[in-house]
Coordinates of C-alpha atoms in Angstrom, one line a residue:
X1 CA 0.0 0.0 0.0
X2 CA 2.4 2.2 1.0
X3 CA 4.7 1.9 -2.4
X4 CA 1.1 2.6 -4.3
X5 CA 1.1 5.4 -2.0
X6 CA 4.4 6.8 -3.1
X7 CA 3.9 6.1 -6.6
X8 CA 1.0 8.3 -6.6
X9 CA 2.9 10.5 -4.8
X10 CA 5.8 10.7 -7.3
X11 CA 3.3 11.2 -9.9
X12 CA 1.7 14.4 -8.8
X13 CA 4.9 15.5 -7.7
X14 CA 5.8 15.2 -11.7
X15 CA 2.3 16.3 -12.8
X16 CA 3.1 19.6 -10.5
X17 CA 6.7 20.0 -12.1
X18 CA 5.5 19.8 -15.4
X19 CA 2.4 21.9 -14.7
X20 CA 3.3 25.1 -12.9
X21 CA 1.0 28.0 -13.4
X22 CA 2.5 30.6 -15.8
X23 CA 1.1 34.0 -16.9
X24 CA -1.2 35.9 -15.1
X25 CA -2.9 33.0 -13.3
X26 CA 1.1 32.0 -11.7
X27 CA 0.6 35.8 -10.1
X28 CA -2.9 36.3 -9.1
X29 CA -3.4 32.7 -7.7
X30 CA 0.7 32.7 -6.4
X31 CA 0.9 30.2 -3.1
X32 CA 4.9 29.9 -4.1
X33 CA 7.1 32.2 -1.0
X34 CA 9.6 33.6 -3.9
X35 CA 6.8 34.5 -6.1
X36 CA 4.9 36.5 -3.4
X37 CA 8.1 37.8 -2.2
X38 CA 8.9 39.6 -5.9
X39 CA 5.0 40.6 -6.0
X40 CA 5.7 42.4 -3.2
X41 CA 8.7 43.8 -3.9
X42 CA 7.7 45.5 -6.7
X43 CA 4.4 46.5 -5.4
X44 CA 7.1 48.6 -2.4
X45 CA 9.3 49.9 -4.8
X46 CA 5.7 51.0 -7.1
X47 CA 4.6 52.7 -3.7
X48 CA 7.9 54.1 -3.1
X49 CA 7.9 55.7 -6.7
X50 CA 4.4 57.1 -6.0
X51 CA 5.4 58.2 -2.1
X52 CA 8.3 60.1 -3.5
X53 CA 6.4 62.1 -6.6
X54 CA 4.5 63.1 -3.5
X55 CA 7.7 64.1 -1.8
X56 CA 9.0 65.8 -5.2
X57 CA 6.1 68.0 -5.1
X58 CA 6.9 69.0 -1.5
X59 CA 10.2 69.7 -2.2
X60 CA 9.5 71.8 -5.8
X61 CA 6.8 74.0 -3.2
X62 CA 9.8 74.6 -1.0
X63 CA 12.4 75.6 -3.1
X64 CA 12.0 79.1 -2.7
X65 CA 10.2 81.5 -0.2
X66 CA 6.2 82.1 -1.2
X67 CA 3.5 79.8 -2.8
X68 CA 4.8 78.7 -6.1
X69 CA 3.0 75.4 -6.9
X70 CA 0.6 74.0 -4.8
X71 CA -1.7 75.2 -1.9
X72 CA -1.5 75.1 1.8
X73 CA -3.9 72.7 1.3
X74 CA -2.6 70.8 -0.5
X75 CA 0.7 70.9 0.5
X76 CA -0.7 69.6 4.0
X77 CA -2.4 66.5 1.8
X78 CA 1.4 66.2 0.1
X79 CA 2.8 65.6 3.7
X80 CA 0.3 63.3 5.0
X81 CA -0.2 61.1 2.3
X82 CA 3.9 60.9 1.6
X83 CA 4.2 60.0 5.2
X84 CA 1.4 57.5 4.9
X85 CA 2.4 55.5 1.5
X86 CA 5.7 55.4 2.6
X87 CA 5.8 53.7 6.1
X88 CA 2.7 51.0 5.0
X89 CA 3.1 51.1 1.3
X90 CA 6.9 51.2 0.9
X91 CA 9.2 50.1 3.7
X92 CA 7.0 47.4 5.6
X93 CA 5.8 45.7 2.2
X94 CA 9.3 45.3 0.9
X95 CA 10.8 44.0 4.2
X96 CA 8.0 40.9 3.8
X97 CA 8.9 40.8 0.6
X98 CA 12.5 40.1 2.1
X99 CA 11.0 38.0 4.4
X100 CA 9.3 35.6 2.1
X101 CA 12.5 35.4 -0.6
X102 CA 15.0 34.7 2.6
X103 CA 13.3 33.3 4.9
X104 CA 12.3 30.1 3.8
X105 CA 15.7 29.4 1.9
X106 CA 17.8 30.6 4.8
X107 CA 16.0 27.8 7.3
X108 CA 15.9 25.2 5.1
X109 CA 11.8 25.1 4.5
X110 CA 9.7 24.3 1.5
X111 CA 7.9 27.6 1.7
X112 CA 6.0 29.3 4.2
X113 CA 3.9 27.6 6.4
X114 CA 0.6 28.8 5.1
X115 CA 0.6 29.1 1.2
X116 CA -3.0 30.4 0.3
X117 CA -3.1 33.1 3.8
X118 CA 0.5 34.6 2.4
X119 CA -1.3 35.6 -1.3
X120 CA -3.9 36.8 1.0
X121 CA -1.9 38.6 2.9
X122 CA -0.1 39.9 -0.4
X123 CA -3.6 41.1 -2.6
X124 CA -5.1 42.7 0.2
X125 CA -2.6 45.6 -0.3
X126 CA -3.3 46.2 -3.4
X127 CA -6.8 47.4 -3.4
X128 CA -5.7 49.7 -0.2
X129 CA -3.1 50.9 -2.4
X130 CA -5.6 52.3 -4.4
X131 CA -7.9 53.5 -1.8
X132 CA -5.1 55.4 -0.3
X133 CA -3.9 57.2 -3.5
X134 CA -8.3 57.8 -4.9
X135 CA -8.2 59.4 -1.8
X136 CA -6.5 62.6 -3.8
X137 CA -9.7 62.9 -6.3
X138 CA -12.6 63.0 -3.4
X139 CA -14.2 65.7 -2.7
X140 CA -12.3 68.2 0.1
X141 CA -8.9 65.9 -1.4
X142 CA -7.3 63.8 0.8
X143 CA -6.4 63.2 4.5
X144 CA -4.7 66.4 5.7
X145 CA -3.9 65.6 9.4
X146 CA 0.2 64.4 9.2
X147 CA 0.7 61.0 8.7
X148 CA 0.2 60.0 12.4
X149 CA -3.3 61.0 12.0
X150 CA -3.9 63.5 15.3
X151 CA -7.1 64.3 16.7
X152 CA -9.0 66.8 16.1
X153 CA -8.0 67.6 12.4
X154 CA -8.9 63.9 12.0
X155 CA -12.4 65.0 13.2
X156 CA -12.8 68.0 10.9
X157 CA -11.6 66.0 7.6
X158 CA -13.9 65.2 4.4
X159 CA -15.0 61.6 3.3
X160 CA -11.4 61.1 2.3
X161 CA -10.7 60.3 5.9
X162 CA -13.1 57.6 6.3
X163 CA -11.5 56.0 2.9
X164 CA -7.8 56.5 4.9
X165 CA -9.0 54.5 7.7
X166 CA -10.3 51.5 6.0
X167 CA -7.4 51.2 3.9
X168 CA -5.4 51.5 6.9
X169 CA -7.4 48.4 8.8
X170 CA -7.0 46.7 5.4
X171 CA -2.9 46.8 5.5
X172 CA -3.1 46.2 9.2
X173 CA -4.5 42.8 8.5
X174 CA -2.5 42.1 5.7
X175 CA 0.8 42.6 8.1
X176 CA -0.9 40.4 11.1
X177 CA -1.5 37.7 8.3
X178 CA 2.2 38.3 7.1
X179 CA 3.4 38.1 10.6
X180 CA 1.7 35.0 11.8
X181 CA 3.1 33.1 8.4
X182 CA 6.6 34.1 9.5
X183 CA 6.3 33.3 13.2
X184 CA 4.5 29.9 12.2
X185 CA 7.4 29.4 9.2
X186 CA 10.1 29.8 11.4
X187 CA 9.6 28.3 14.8
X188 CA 8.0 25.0 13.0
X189 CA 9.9 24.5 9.3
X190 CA 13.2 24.8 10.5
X191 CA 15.6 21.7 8.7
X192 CA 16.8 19.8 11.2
X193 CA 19.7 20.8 13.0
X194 CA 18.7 24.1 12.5
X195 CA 18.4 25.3 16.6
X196 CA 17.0 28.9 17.1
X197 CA 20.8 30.0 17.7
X198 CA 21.7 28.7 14.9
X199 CA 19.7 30.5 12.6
X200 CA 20.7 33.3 10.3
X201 CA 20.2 37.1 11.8
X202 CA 17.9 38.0 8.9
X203 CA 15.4 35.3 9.9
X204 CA 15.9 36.2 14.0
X205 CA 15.0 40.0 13.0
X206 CA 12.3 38.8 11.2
X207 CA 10.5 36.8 13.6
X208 CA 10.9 39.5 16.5
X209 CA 9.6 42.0 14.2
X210 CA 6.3 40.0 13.7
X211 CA 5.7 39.6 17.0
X212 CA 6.1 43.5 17.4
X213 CA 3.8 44.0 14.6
X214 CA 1.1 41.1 16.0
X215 CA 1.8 42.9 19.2
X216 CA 0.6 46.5 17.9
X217 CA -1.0 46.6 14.9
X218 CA -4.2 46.1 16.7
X219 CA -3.3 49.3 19.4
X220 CA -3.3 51.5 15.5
X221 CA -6.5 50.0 14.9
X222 CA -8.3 50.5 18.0
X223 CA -7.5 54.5 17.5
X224 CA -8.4 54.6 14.2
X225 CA -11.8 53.1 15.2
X226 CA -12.5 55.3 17.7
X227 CA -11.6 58.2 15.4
X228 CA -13.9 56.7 13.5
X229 CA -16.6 56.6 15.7
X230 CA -16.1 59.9 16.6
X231 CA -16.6 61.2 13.2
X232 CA -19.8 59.4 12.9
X233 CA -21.1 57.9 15.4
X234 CA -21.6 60.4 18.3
X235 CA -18.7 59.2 20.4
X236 CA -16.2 61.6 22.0
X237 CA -12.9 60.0 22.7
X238 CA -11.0 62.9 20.9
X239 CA -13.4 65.6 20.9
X240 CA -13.0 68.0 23.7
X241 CA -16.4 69.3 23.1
X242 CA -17.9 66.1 24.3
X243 CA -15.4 65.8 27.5
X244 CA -12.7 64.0 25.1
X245 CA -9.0 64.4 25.1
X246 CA -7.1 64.7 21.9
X247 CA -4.0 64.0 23.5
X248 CA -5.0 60.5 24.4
X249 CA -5.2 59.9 20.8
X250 CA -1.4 60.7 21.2
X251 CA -0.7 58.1 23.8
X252 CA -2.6 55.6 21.9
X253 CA -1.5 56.0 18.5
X254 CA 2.4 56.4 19.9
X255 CA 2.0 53.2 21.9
X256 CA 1.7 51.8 18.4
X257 CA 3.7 53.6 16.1
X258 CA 7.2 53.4 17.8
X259 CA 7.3 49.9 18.1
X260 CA 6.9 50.9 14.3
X261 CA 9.9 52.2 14.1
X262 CA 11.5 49.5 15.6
X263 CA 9.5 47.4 13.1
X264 CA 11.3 49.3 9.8
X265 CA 14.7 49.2 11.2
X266 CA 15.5 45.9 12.7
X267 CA 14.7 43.8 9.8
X268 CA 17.3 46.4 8.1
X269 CA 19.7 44.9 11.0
X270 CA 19.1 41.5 10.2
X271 CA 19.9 42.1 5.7
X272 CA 23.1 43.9 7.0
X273 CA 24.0 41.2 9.8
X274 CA 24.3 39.1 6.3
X275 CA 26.0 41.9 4.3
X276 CA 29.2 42.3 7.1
X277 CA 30.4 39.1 7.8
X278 CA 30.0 38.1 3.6
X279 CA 32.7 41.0 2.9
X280 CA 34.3 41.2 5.6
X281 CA 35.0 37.1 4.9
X282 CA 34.6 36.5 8.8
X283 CA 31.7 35.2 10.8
X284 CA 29.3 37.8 12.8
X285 CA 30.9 39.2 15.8
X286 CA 29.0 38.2 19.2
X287 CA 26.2 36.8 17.8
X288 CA 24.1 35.9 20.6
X289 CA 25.0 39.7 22.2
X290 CA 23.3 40.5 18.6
X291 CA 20.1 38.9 19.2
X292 CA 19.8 39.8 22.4
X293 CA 20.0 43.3 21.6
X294 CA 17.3 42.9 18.9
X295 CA 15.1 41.2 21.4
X296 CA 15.8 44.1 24.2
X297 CA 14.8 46.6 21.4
X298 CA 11.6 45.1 20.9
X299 CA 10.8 44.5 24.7
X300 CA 12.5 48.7 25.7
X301 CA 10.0 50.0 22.3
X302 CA 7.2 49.6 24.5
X303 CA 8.3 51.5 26.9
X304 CA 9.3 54.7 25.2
X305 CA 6.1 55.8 23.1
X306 CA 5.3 59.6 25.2
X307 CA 9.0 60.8 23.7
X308 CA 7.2 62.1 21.1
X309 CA 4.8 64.1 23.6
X310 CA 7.1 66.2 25.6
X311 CA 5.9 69.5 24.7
X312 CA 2.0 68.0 25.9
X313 CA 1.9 69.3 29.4
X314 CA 3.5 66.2 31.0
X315 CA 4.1 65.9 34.4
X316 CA 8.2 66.4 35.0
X317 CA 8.0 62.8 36.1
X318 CA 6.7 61.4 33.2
X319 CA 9.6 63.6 31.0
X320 CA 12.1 62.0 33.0
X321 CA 10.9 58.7 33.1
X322 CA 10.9 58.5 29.0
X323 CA 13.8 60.3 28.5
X324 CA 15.6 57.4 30.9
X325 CA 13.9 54.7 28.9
X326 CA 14.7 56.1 25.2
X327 CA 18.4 56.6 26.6
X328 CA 18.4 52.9 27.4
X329 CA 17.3 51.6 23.9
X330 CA 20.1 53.0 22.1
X331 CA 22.3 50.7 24.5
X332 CA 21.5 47.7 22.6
X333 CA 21.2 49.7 19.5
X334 CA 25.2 51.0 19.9
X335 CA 25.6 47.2 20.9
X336 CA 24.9 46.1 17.1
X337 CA 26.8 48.8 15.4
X338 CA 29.9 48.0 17.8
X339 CA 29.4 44.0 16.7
X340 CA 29.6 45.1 12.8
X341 CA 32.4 47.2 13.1
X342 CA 34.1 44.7 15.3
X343 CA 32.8 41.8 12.5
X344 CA 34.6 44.4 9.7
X345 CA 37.6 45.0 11.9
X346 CA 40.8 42.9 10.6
X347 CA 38.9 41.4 8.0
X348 CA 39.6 40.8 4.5
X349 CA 37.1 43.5 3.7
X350 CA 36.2 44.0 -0.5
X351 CA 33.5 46.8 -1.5
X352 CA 31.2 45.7 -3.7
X353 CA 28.3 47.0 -4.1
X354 CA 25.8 45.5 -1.0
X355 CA 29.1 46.2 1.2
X356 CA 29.2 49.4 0.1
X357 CA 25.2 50.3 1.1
X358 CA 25.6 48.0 4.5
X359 CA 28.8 50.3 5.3
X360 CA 26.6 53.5 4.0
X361 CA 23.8 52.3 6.0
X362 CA 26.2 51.9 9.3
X363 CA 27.6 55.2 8.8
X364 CA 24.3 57.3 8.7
X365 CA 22.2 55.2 10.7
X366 CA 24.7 56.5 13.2
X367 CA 24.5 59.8 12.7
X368 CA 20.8 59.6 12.8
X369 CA 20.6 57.8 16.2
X370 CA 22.7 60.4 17.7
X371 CA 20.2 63.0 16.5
X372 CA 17.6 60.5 17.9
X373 CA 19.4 60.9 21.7
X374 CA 19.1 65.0 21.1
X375 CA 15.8 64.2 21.0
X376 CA 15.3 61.9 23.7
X377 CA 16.7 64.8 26.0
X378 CA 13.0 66.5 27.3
X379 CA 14.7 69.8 27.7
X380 CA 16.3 70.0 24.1
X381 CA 13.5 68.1 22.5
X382 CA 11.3 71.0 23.7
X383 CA 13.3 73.2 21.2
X384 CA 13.4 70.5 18.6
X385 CA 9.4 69.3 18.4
X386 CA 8.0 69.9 15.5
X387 CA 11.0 71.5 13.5
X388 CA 12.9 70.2 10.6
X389 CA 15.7 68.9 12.9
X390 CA 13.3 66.1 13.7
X391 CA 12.6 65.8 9.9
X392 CA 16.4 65.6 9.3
X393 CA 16.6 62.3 12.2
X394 CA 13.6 60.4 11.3
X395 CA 14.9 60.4 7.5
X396 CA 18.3 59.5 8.7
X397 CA 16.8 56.5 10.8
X398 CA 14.3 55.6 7.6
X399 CA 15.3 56.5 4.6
X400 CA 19.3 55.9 5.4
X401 CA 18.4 53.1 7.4
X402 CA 15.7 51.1 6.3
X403 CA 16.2 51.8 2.4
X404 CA 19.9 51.7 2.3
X405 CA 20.1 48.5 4.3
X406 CA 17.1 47.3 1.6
X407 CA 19.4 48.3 -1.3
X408 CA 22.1 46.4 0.7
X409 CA 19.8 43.6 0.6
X410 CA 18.5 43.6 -2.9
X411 CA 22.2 43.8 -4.4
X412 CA 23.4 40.8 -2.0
X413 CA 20.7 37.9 -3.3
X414 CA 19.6 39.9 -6.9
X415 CA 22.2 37.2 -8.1
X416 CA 20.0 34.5 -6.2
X417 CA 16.6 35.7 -7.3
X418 CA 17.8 36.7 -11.0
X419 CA 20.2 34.1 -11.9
X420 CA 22.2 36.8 -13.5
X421 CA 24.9 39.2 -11.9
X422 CA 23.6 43.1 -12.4
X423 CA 26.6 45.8 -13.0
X424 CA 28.9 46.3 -10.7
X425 CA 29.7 49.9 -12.3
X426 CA 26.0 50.7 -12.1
X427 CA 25.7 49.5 -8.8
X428 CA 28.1 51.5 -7.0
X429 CA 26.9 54.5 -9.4
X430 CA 23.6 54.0 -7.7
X431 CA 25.4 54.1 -4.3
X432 CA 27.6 57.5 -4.7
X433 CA 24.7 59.2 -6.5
X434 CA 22.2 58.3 -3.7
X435 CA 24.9 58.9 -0.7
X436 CA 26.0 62.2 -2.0
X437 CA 22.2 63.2 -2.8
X438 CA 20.8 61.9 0.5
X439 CA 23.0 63.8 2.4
X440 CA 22.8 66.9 0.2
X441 CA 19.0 66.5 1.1
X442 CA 18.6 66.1 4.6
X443 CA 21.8 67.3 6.3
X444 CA 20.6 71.2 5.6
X445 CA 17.2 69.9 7.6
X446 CA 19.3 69.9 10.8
X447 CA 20.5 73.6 10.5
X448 CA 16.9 74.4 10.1
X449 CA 15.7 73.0 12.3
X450 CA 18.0 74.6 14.6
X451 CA 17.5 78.1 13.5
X452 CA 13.3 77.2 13.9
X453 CA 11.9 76.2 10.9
X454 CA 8.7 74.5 11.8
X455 CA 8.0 71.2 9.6
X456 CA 4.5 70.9 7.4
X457 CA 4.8 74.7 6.6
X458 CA 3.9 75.5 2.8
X459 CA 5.9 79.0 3.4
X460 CA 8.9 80.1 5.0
X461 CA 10.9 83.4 5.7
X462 CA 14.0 84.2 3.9
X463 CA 16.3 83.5 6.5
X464 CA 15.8 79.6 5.6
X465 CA 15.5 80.4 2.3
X466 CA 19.2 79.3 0.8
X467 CA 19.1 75.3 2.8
X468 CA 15.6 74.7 1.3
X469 CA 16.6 75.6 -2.2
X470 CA 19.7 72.7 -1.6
X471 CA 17.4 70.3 0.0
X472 CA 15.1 70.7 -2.8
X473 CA 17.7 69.8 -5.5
X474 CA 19.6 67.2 -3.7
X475 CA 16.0 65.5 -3.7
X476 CA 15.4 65.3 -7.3
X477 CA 19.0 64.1 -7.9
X478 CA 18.0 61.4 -4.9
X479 CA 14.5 60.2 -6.7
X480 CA 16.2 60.3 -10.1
X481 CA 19.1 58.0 -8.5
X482 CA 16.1 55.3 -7.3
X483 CA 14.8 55.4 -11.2
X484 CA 18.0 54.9 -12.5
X485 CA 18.5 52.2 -10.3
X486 CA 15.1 50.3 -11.7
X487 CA 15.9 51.1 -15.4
X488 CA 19.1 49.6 -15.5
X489 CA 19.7 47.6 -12.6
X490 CA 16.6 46.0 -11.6
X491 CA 15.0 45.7 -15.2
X492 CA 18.2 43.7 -16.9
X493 CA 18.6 41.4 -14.0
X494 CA 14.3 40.8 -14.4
X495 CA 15.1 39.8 -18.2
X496 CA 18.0 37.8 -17.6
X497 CA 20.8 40.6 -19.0
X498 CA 23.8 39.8 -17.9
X499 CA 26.2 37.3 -17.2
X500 CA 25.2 34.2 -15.3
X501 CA 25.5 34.1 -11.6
X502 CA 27.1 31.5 -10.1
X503 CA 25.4 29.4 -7.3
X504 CA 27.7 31.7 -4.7
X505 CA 28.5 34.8 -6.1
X506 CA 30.2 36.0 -2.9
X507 CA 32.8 33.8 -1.7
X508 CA 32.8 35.1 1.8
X509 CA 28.5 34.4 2.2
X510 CA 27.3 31.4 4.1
X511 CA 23.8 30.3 4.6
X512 CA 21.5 27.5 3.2
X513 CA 20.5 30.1 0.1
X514 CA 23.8 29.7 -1.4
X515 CA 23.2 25.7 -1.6
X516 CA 20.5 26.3 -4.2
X517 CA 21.3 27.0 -7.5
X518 CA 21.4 30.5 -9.2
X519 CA 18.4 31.3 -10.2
X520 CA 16.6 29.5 -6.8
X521 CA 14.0 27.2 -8.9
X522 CA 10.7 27.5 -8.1
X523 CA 10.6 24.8 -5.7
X524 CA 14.1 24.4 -2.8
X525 CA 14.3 22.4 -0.3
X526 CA 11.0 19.6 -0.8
X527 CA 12.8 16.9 1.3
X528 CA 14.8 18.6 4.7
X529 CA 18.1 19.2 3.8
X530 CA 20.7 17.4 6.3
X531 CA 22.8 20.3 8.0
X532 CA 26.5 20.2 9.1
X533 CA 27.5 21.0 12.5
X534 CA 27.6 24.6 11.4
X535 CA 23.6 24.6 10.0
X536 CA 25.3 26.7 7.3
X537 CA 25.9 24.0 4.6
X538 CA 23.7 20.5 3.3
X539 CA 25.5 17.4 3.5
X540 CA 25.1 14.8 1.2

C-alpha cells in the first residue's frame, strides 16, 4: 500500500513539475514564497515611486520662499499622504517581501507555512493601495492631518478620511496575516539541525519583528476606530467638546507607532548582519549579544512611546521617566553597530556593491541615532518638536536606514533571485549618487531645524531660504538615483541581461540560500536538507 502510495505521490509530484501555473494566473493565484516575495517587492518599490512624486512635489513648493505650486492645502495632503504610503506602502511591504525570498531558503523550508493566507496577505494591499492614492480625487482631497493622524483635524476632515482608515485596517490585517506566516514558518519549518541559535540574523530579526507588529497593529486600529466613531457615530474620545482628550489619541496612537519604528529598522539589521560578515569574509561578531540586543529593542519599544509628547503638558515625572527609557534603547542599538564594526575590523574587507550600502547604512544610521538621543533629552526636545531637525533624524533613521540596508539587501541575493549578476559599475553609481544626494537633502534639515523652521509649513521666511533651495535639489537628484536604479539595474537582472551568476557569487557568504542554484527554482528544499554541524551548509 504504501509503495502505491508513493507512486501516486511521485506522480503528482511530476504532474506539479510539469504543470506550474504561468502567466497571469502563476501571479494572481501565487501560493509559491519567492513568487509573493517579488510581487511584493515591486508593489514597495511601485509605492515608493508614488510616495516620493508626492515628496518631489513637497520639495519643488519649498524651493523658494512664497507659494509657487501647490496650496496650503494641498501641501498639508502632500505631507500626509507621503508619510502614509511610505511607512505602510513602501518600507513594511518590501521588508515581507525580504521575508518571504529569505526566509524560507535561509531555514531550510519548502515555503511558508501557510501558502494560500500569504497571497492573501499579499492582494489585500493592493486594493488599499488604491484607496489610499483615490483618496486625492474626493471631494475636500485627501487626509490632511500628518501622517500620524492626530485628533482633532482627524475630526474635521472630508470623506477622504473615512476611505484612509479603512485602507489603513486593510494593510493592518495584511501585516498580522504576514506576521503569523513568519512566526508559524520559522519556529516550525526549520531543517533539522537548525536550533534557534543557529539560525541566520535576517530570519531572527524577522521573527521579532512579527511579534512586534502582531503585538501592535491592533493598538493602531483601535485609534483609528475610535476616530472613526467619533466622526460618525456620536462618540467623543477625541473631541473636547464632548469631555474628550485629543492628546489620548497621542498616547494611543504612539504606543503603536514606535514599536513601528523598531519594526522598519530591525529587519534592516538582520539584511546587513548578512551583508558584514560576507565582505568582511569572517563570521558575525558576538552573535548571541546581537540577538539579544534585537530582542531588548523590541521589549524597551514599549516603553518609550510619550517621547514624542514632551511638549503636551507632561508631568516632569513622566519627561524623566521617558527620557531614561529612550536613553536605554540605544544601548542595545550601539551594541549592534559596535558588533559590525568589530565583524569588519581585521577582515579581509572588499567593497562591492551590497558592502558598500551595508557600510553607507552603518555610517548614517549613526548619525541619525545620535540626533535621535538629542531628541530623547526633554529639555532640548522642547526646542526641537516639530522643527525640521526632527525631519532631518527620522529620514536618517528611515530613509538611510531602512532603504539603504534594503538596497544592501536587494544587491546581495539579486544574483539569487535573477540568476544573473547586475553591473557592478552601475551598482556603485547607484550608491555615490544616492549617498551624495541623501545627504545633500537632509543634512541642511538639521541647520533648520535649529534656527526654527517648523516642519509641514507651505511657506517660510527668507532667512531659511538658501538650505531649502539645496534640500530641494539634492532631492530630485536622490529620486532620479532610485529610477536609474530600476531602469538599469533592476530591469536587466528581471530579463535575464547579464552574465550568469554563479550558485555563490560572494565567496565570503554562508547560509543555506547559497546551496540552491542561481536562479533559486521555483521549488528548494522539498525533502529537509541534512545540515552540518555549522547549519550553514547541506551534507550529502
Amino acid at each position: 500500500m504504501s509503495a502505491v502510495l508513493d507512486h501516486h505521490h511521485a506522480h503528482d509530484h511530476d504532474h506539479d513539475h510539469h504543470h506550474a501555473p504561468s502567466g497571469w494566473r502563476r501571479w494572481v493565484f501565487a501560493t509559491n514564497h519567492k513568487d509573493i516575495g517579488t510581487l511584493y517587492l515591486l508593489f514597495s518599490f511601485t509605492m515608493l515611486m508614488v510616495g516620493g512624486v508626492l515628496a518631489l512635489g513637497i520639495r519643488a513648493e519649498l524651493f523658494q520662499p512664497g507659494l509657487q505650486l501647490v496650496n496650503p492645502e494641498l501641501f498639508n495632503q502632500l505631507t500626509t499622504m507621503h508619510g502614509i504610503i511610505m511607512v505602510f506602502g513602501a518600507i513594511m511591504p518590501a521588508f515581507v517581501g525580504f521575508a518571504n525570498w529569505m526566509i524560507p531558503l535561509q531555514i531550510g523550508a519548502s515555503d511558508m507555512a501557510f501558502a494560500r493566507m500569504n497571497n492573501f496577505s499579499f492582494w489585500l494591499m493592493v486594493p488599499a493601495a488604491v484607496m489610499i492614492i483615490a483618496s486625492f480625487f474626493m471631494p475636500g482631497g485627501a487626509p490632511a492631518a500628518g501622517w500620524t493622524l492626530y485628533a482633532p483635524l482627524t475630526l474635521q476632515m472630508g470623506p477622504s478620511m473615512d476611505v484612509g482608515i479603512f485602507a489603513m485596517h486593510i494593510l493592518g490585517a495584511s501585516s498580522i496575516m504576514g506576521s503569523i506566516n513568519i512566526i508559524v514558518t520559522v519556529l516550525n519549518m526549520r531543517a533539522p539541525g537548525m536550533t534557534l541559535m543557529k539560525m541566520p540574523m535576517f530570519a531572527w530579526t524577522w521573527l521579532i519583528t512579527a511579534y512586534l507588529l502582531i503585538a501592535v497593529m491592533p493598538v493602531l486600529a483601535g485609534a483609528i476606530t475610535m476616530t472613526l466613531t467619533d466622526r460618525h457615530f456620536g462618540t467623543s474620545f477625541f473631541n473636547p467638546a464632548g469631555g474628550g482628550d485629543p492628546v489620548m489619541y497621542q498616547h494611543i496612537f504612539w504606543f503603536f507607532g514606535h514599536p513601528e519604528v523598531y519594526i522598519m529598522i530591525l529587519p534592516a539589521f538582520g539584511i546587513v548582519s548578512q551583508v558584514v560578515p560576507a565582505f568582511a569574509r569572517k563570521k558575525l561578531f558576538g552573535y548571541a549579544s546581537m540577538v539579544y540586543a534585537t530582542g531588548s529593542i523590541a521589549i524597551l519599544s514599549f516603553v518609550v512611546w510619550a517621547h514624542h509628547m514632551f511638549t503636551t503638558g507632561m508631568p516632569v515625572t513622566g519627561q524623566l521617566f521617558f527620557m531614561y527609557a529612550t536613553m536605554l534603547i540605544s544601548v542595545p542599538t550601539g551594541v549592534k553597530i559596535f558588533n559590525w564594526v568589530a565583524t569588519m575590523w581585521k577582515g579581509s574587507m572588499t567593497f562591492e556593491t551590497p558592502m558598500l550600502w551595508a557600510v553607507g547604512f552603518i555610517f548614517v544610521f549613526t548619525m541619525g541615532g545620535f540626533t535621535g538621543l538629542m531628541l530623547a533629552m526633554a529639555p532640548i526636545d522642547i526646542n526641537f518638536q516639530d522643527t525640521y531637525y526632527v525631519v532631518a533624524h527620522f529620514h536618517y533613521v528611515l530613509v538611510a536606514g531602512s532603504l539603504f540596508a534594503m538596497f544592501a539587501g536587494a544587491y546581495y541575493w539579486l544574483p539569487k533571485w535573477t540568476g544573473v549578476m547586475y553591473s557592478e559599475f552601475r551598482g556603485k553609481l547607484h550608491f555615490w549618487w544616492s549617498m551624495i544626494s541623501f545627504n545633500v537633502t537632509f543634512f541642511p534639515m538639521h541647520f533648520l531645524g535649529l534656527a526654527g523652521m517648523p516642519r509641514r509649513y507651505a511657506d517660510y521666511p527668507m532667512q531659511f531660504a538658501d538650505f531649502n533651495a539645496l534640500a530641494s535639489v539634492g532631492a530630485f537628484f536622490f529620486g532620479f538615483a532610485q529610477v536609474y536604479f530600476f531602469l538599469f539595474v533592476v530591469l536587466p537582472a528581471m530579463r535575464g541581461k547579464g552574465q550568469p551568476a554563479p550558485q555563490k557569487p560572494w565567496d565570503g557568504a554562508v547560509g543555506l540560500e547559497w546551496e540552491v542554484p542561481s536562479p533559486a527554482p521555483h521549488h528548494t528544499f522539498e525533502n529537509p536538507p541534512k545540515l552540518d554541524a555549522t547549519a550553514t551548509r547541506v551534507i550529502g
